[in-house]
Each structure stands twice: as structure tokens, then as C-alpha cells.
């Protein structure tokens, strides 16, 4: 499906019924297809929304060679516009990696639209100065030379080193195919500029699941442990035999943990969450 939000032409998947809706946000340099195995599994029971972030997948992005940063806050605002335009909210928001940075920005800005958080293979911390400088250099390179090198580099790090499934590796590359140089550069600059979300974790009042792959080398599981420690009542699941793209690589285990968490008896109702009740 497509919609125009404040002049952004956004592509998104919208399947199933039932509230609260689940909104899945992909990572860099991926697209909404990264959640395809969750959409298929969960749409029979939930309304499931999965957008392409601006400049990635099939969503329109910045144009021209001087693409500026897209902040995590800007992506979060796009999500809020989409959620409101669909008449949804509060929603359960799941974000993978960069999508997790966006989910944390969303939790800070739009608590009234949030009733649950799923943080997948992500982290709260900002880039180190060296990491940020490297991203800015990559952004310049991608604008000059195109997307191929970044896509190849990221694709080679998405799955566990023990995973030799060539067909899956091809599918991962296909998930990155829609990204434009400007979209990638803007996301890289936005990630380089993102603030440290660690001090805000204690303010998150909604039930939270932190989930990652044991063999993630891009964002090690220790980052998920820090997230789970920082968010009151958060649950942590570390899935063996999975790398960075854990939900795509080990969908059965991932979906089992997610559905068990969603169905947990005693989860407070959205109305109680809005009042900031502890979990
Ligand atoms: C992602 O998968 O979104 C990226 O690895 C995040 C990052 O580079 O920090």
C-alpha cells in the first residue's frame, strides 16, 4: 500500500485485524520485507503494519547529491503520522537495529501512541566519535560511488557466520535493493548524529521485550543486556544460531518468543499504560 504523509510518499504493508496493532520498523539498509515472516505469522491474529522508512525500500527519500541527515526523530515522526492517519494507536512498536533507534526516539516523543515495545538487535548508545566519522565518510562515498559497496558490506554481516544458506543470503540482498544513494547517505548521517538514548530508558513505562541473536556481530548481545537492564520490567531473549537479522534468520524461535510475550497473561491494558502504571 502507499500513502502520502506530509509530502512523503510512503510504502507500507497493512494486514490483519485486531488492536493494539503491531508496527514493525526495519533496520539499515533494509526494507519492510525483513519482517515478512512476522507479518505472515501474526496477521491472522493482529493488525500488522510494516512501513519502508523514507529513502529505503519503496518509500520516497531525499533527492539530489547533497542529501542531509534524516534524524531518528524524523523517522519517528513519519511513523506517528502513519499511525495517526490509519486511526491507530496506541500500538506495539517493534524496531530492528536502526529501527530500534527509531523506536526509542518514538517512545520519547509519542508515549501516547505506544503500548508496548520490542527492541530487536539494537542499542541505546550513540556512535563513538570514530564510529560517527566512519559513517559520515561512508555517506560521502555512497553519494559518489553508489550503493553497491555498502549493501555488500552490510549483507555480509546480517546472518550468523555459521549460516551457509545461500538462498537466504540472496534474499537478504534483495531486501536492500530498493535503497537509493541519497536514502542511504541520509540514514548514515542521521545515525551518526543520534543522541545517546540510555538516560531515557528509565522513562519507558510500557512492557518491553528485548530480543537478539546470540551470534550478532554488528550489535553484540551485550547491548541488548544493557537495554533490558535499563528498561523497567523488560524481558530479554537471546536466540541461539542467529545473527543480526534474527527475525528473518530464525523466524520460528523469534515468533514463538514474540507471540508468548504478546499473549502474556496480566499485561496491563493500554488505558492503564497511558497512566504510567508499572508493569
Ligand atoms: C542496522 O542494521 O540497522 C545497522 O546495523 C545499525 C547500525 O549500523 O548502527
Coordinates of C-alpha atoms and ligand atoms in Angstrom, one line a residue:
X1 CA 0.0 0.0 0.0
X2 CA 1.1 3.6 -0.4
X3 CA 0.1 6.8 1.4
X4 CA 1.2 10.4 1.2
X5 CA 2.1 11.9 4.6
X6 CA 3.2 15.5 4.8
X7 CA 4.6 15.2 1.3
X8 CA 6.3 11.9 2.0
X9 CA 5.2 9.1 -0.3
X10 CA 5.4 6.1 2.0
X11 CA 5.1 2.4 1.1
X12 CA 3.8 0.1 3.8
X13 CA 2.3 -3.3 4.4
X14 CA -1.0 -3.5 6.3
X15 CA -2.5 -6.9 7.0
X16 CA -4.8 -8.5 9.5
X17 CA -7.1 -7.1 12.2
X18 CA -7.1 -6.6 15.9
X19 CA -5.9 -4.0 18.4
X20 CA -3.5 -3.0 19.5
X21 CA -1.8 -3.1 16.1
X22 CA 1.8 -4.2 15.7
X23 CA 4.1 -1.8 13.8
X24 CA 7.4 -3.3 12.6
X25 CA 10.3 -1.0 11.7
X26 CA 13.2 -2.3 9.7
X27 CA 16.9 -1.6 10.0
X28 CA 19.6 -0.2 7.7
X29 CA 19.8 -0.6 4.7
X30 CA 16.8 -2.9 4.7
X31 CA 13.1 -2.6 3.9
X32 CA 9.8 -3.9 5.2
X33 CA 10.3 -7.3 3.6
X34 CA 12.7 -8.0 6.5
X35 CA 9.5 -8.5 8.6
X36 CA 7.7 -10.7 6.1
X37 CA 8.0 -13.8 8.3
X38 CA 6.4 -11.9 11.2
X39 CA 3.7 -10.4 9.0
X40 CA 2.7 -13.9 7.8
X41 CA 2.7 -15.4 11.2
X42 CA 1.0 -12.6 13.1
X43 CA -1.6 -11.2 10.6
X44 CA -4.1 -14.0 11.4
X45 CA -4.3 -12.6 15.0
X46 CA -3.2 -8.9 14.8
X47 CA -3.3 -5.9 12.6
X48 CA 0.3 -5.8 11.4
X49 CA 1.8 -2.6 9.8
X50 CA 5.3 -2.5 8.3
X51 CA 6.4 0.7 6.6
X52 CA 9.5 1.3 4.5
X53 CA 11.4 4.2 6.1
X54 CA 11.9 7.2 3.9
X55 CA 14.6 6.7 1.3
X56 CA 14.7 2.9 1.8
X57 CA 12.7 0.1 0.2
X58 CA 9.9 1.7 -1.9
X59 CA 9.4 4.8 0.1
X60 CA 10.4 8.1 -1.4
X61 CA 13.5 9.7 0.0
X62 CA 15.7 12.7 -0.3
X63 CA 16.8 13.7 -3.7
X64 CA 19.9 15.4 -5.0
X65 CA 23.6 14.8 -4.3
X66 CA 23.5 16.8 -1.1
X67 CA 21.3 14.6 0.9
X68 CA 21.2 15.8 4.5
X69 CA 20.8 13.7 7.6
X70 CA 17.4 12.1 8.4
X71 CA 17.3 12.1 12.2
X72 CA 15.9 9.2 14.1
X73 CA 13.3 11.7 15.4
X74 CA 12.2 12.4 11.8
X75 CA 11.7 8.7 11.0
X76 CA 9.7 8.5 14.3
X77 CA 7.6 11.5 13.2
X78 CA 6.9 9.7 9.9
X79 CA 5.7 6.6 11.9
X80 CA 3.5 8.8 14.1
X81 CA 1.9 10.3 11.0
X82 CA 1.3 6.9 9.5
X83 CA -0.2 5.5 12.8
X84 CA -2.5 8.5 13.2
X85 CA -3.5 8.5 9.5
X86 CA -4.6 4.9 9.9
X87 CA -6.6 5.8 13.1
X88 CA -4.4 3.5 15.2
X89 CA -2.6 3.9 18.5
X90 CA -1.5 3.0 21.0
X91 CA 0.5 0.4 19.1
X92 CA 3.1 -2.2 19.9
X93 CA 6.2 -1.0 18.1
X94 CA 9.0 -3.4 17.1
X95 CA 12.2 -1.9 15.8
X96 CA 15.2 -3.8 14.4
X97 CA 18.7 -2.2 14.7
X98 CA 18.3 1.3 13.2
X99 CA 14.6 0.7 13.5
X100 CA 15.3 0.2 17.2
X101 CA 16.9 3.7 17.4
X102 CA 13.8 5.0 15.7
X103 CA 11.6 3.1 18.2
X104 CA 13.4 4.7 21.1
X105 CA 13.0 8.1 19.6
X106 CA 9.3 7.3 19.1
X107 CA 8.9 6.2 22.7
X108 CA 10.3 9.6 23.9
X109 CA 8.2 11.7 21.6
X110 CA 5.0 9.8 21.3
X111 CA 4.3 7.9 24.5
X112 CA 0.6 8.4 23.9
X113 CA 0.8 6.2 20.8
X114 CA 2.7 3.4 22.4
X115 CA 1.5 0.4 24.5
X116 CA 4.4 -2.0 24.0
X117 CA 8.0 -2.0 22.7
X118 CA 10.1 -4.7 21.1
X119 CA 13.7 -3.9 20.6
X120 CA 15.5 -6.2 18.2
X121 CA 19.3 -6.4 17.8
X122 CA 19.7 -2.8 18.7
X123 CA 21.3 -0.5 21.3
X124 CA 20.6 2.7 23.2
X125 CA 24.0 4.2 23.0
X126 CA 25.2 6.8 20.4
X127 CA 28.1 6.3 18.0
X128 CA 31.6 6.8 19.2
X129 CA 33.3 9.8 17.6
X130 CA 35.3 7.3 15.4
X131 CA 32.1 5.4 14.5
X132 CA 30.3 8.6 13.6
X133 CA 33.2 9.8 11.5
X134 CA 33.3 6.4 9.6
X135 CA 29.5 6.7 8.9
X136 CA 30.0 10.2 7.5
X137 CA 32.8 9.0 5.3
X138 CA 30.6 6.1 4.1
X139 CA 27.8 8.6 3.3
X140 CA 30.1 10.7 1.1
X141 CA 31.3 7.5 -0.6
X142 CA 27.8 6.2 -1.2
X143 CA 26.8 9.5 -2.9
X144 CA 29.9 9.4 -5.1
X145 CA 30.0 5.8 -5.9
X146 CA 26.5 4.3 -5.4
X147 CA 25.0 1.8 -3.0
X148 CA 26.8 -1.5 -4.1
X149 CA 29.7 -1.4 -1.6
X150 CA 27.6 -0.5 1.4
X151 CA 25.0 -3.1 0.5
X152 CA 27.5 -5.8 0.1
X153 CA 29.3 -5.0 3.3
X154 CA 26.0 -4.9 5.3
X155 CA 24.6 -8.0 3.6
X156 CA 27.7 -10.0 4.6
X157 CA 27.1 -9.2 8.3
X158 CA 23.4 -9.8 8.6
X159 CA 23.4 -13.6 9.2
X160 CA 25.2 -15.8 11.6
X161 CA 28.7 -16.9 10.5
X162 CA 27.6 -20.5 10.8
X163 CA 24.7 -19.9 8.4
X164 CA 25.7 -21.1 4.9
X165 CA 22.2 -20.8 3.4
X166 CA 23.0 -19.2 0.0
X167 CA 19.3 -18.7 -0.9
X168 CA 18.7 -16.8 2.4
X169 CA 21.8 -14.6 1.7
X170 CA 20.4 -13.7 -1.7
X171 CA 17.0 -12.8 -0.1
X172 CA 18.8 -10.5 2.3
X173 CA 20.5 -8.7 -0.6
X174 CA 17.1 -8.3 -2.3
X175 CA 15.8 -6.6 0.9
X176 CA 18.4 -3.9 0.4
X177 CA 17.9 -3.5 -3.4
X178 CA 15.5 -0.5 -3.2
X179 CA 17.7 1.8 -1.3
X180 CA 19.0 4.9 -3.2
X181 CA 22.3 6.6 -2.5
X182 CA 20.6 9.6 -1.0
X183 CA 18.4 7.4 1.2
X184 CA 21.4 5.5 2.5
X185 CA 23.5 8.6 3.0
X186 CA 20.7 10.4 4.9
X187 CA 20.2 7.4 7.2
X188 CA 24.0 7.1 7.8
X189 CA 24.2 10.8 8.7
X190 CA 21.1 10.5 10.9
X191 CA 22.6 7.5 12.8
X192 CA 25.9 9.4 13.2
X193 CA 24.1 12.3 14.8
X194 CA 21.8 10.3 17.0
X195 CA 21.8 11.1 20.7
X196 CA 22.5 8.6 23.5
X197 CA 19.1 7.2 24.5
X198 CA 20.5 5.5 27.6
X199 CA 19.4 8.2 30.1
X200 CA 15.8 8.0 28.7
X201 CA 15.4 4.2 29.2
X202 CA 14.2 4.6 32.7
X203 CA 11.3 6.7 31.4
X204 CA 9.9 3.9 29.3
X205 CA 6.8 2.7 31.0
X206 CA 5.4 0.2 28.5
X207 CA 6.0 -3.6 28.6
X208 CA 9.2 -4.2 26.6
X209 CA 10.7 -7.2 25.0
X210 CA 14.4 -7.1 24.1
X211 CA 15.4 -9.8 21.7
X212 CA 18.6 -10.5 19.7
X213 CA 20.7 -13.2 18.0
X214 CA 23.5 -14.8 20.0
X215 CA 25.8 -14.5 17.0
X216 CA 25.1 -10.9 16.1
X217 CA 28.5 -9.3 15.4
X218 CA 27.1 -5.9 14.2
X219 CA 25.5 -5.2 17.6
X220 CA 26.6 -7.7 20.2
X221 CA 24.1 -9.2 22.6
X222 CA 25.8 -7.3 25.5
X223 CA 24.0 -4.2 24.1
X224 CA 20.6 -6.0 24.5
X225 CA 21.6 -6.9 28.0
X226 CA 22.2 -3.2 28.7
X227 CA 18.8 -2.3 27.2
X228 CA 17.0 -4.9 29.2
X229 CA 18.7 -3.7 32.4
X230 CA 17.8 -0.1 31.7
X231 CA 14.1 -0.5 31.0
X232 CA 12.0 -1.4 34.0
X233 CA 10.5 -4.9 33.7
X234 CA 11.9 -5.6 30.3
X235 CA 12.3 -9.2 29.2
X236 CA 15.4 -10.4 27.4
X237 CA 15.6 -13.2 24.8
X238 CA 18.8 -14.2 23.1
X239 CA 18.2 -16.6 20.2
X240 CA 21.0 -19.2 19.5
X241 CA 22.1 -19.7 15.9
X242 CA 21.0 -16.2 14.8
X243 CA 23.0 -13.2 13.7
X244 CA 22.0 -9.6 13.3
X245 CA 18.9 -10.2 11.2
X246 CA 17.5 -12.5 13.9
X247 CA 13.8 -12.3 13.0
X248 CA 14.4 -13.3 9.4
X249 CA 17.1 -15.9 10.1
X250 CA 15.3 -17.7 12.9
X251 CA 11.6 -16.8 12.4
X252 CA 10.2 -19.8 14.3
X253 CA 12.1 -19.1 17.5
X254 CA 11.6 -15.3 17.1
X255 CA 7.9 -15.6 16.5
X256 CA 7.5 -18.0 19.4
X257 CA 9.1 -15.6 21.9
X258 CA 7.2 -12.6 20.4
X259 CA 3.8 -14.3 20.5
X260 CA 4.3 -15.6 24.0
X261 CA 5.3 -12.1 25.2
X262 CA 2.3 -10.6 23.4
X263 CA -0.1 -13.1 24.9
X264 CA 1.3 -12.9 28.4
X265 CA -1.4 -13.0 31.0
X266 CA -1.5 -10.0 33.1
X267 CA -0.2 -7.5 30.6
X268 CA -1.8 -4.2 31.7
X269 CA -4.4 -2.8 29.4
X270 CA -3.4 0.1 27.1
X271 CA -5.5 2.5 29.2
X272 CA -3.5 1.6 32.4
X273 CA -0.3 2.0 30.5
X274 CA -1.3 5.5 29.4
X275 CA -1.4 6.4 33.1
X276 CA 2.1 5.1 33.5
X277 CA 1.3 2.0 35.6
X278 CA 4.3 -0.1 36.3
X279 CA 4.4 -3.4 34.5
Ligands
LIG1 C1 21.2 -1.7 11.1 O1 21.1 -2.9 10.9 O2 20.1 -1.0 11.1 C2 22.5 -1.1 11.4 O3 23.5 -2.1 11.5 C3 22.5 -0.2 12.5 C4 23.9 0.4 12.7 O4 24.7 0.4 11.8 O5 24.1 1.0 13.8

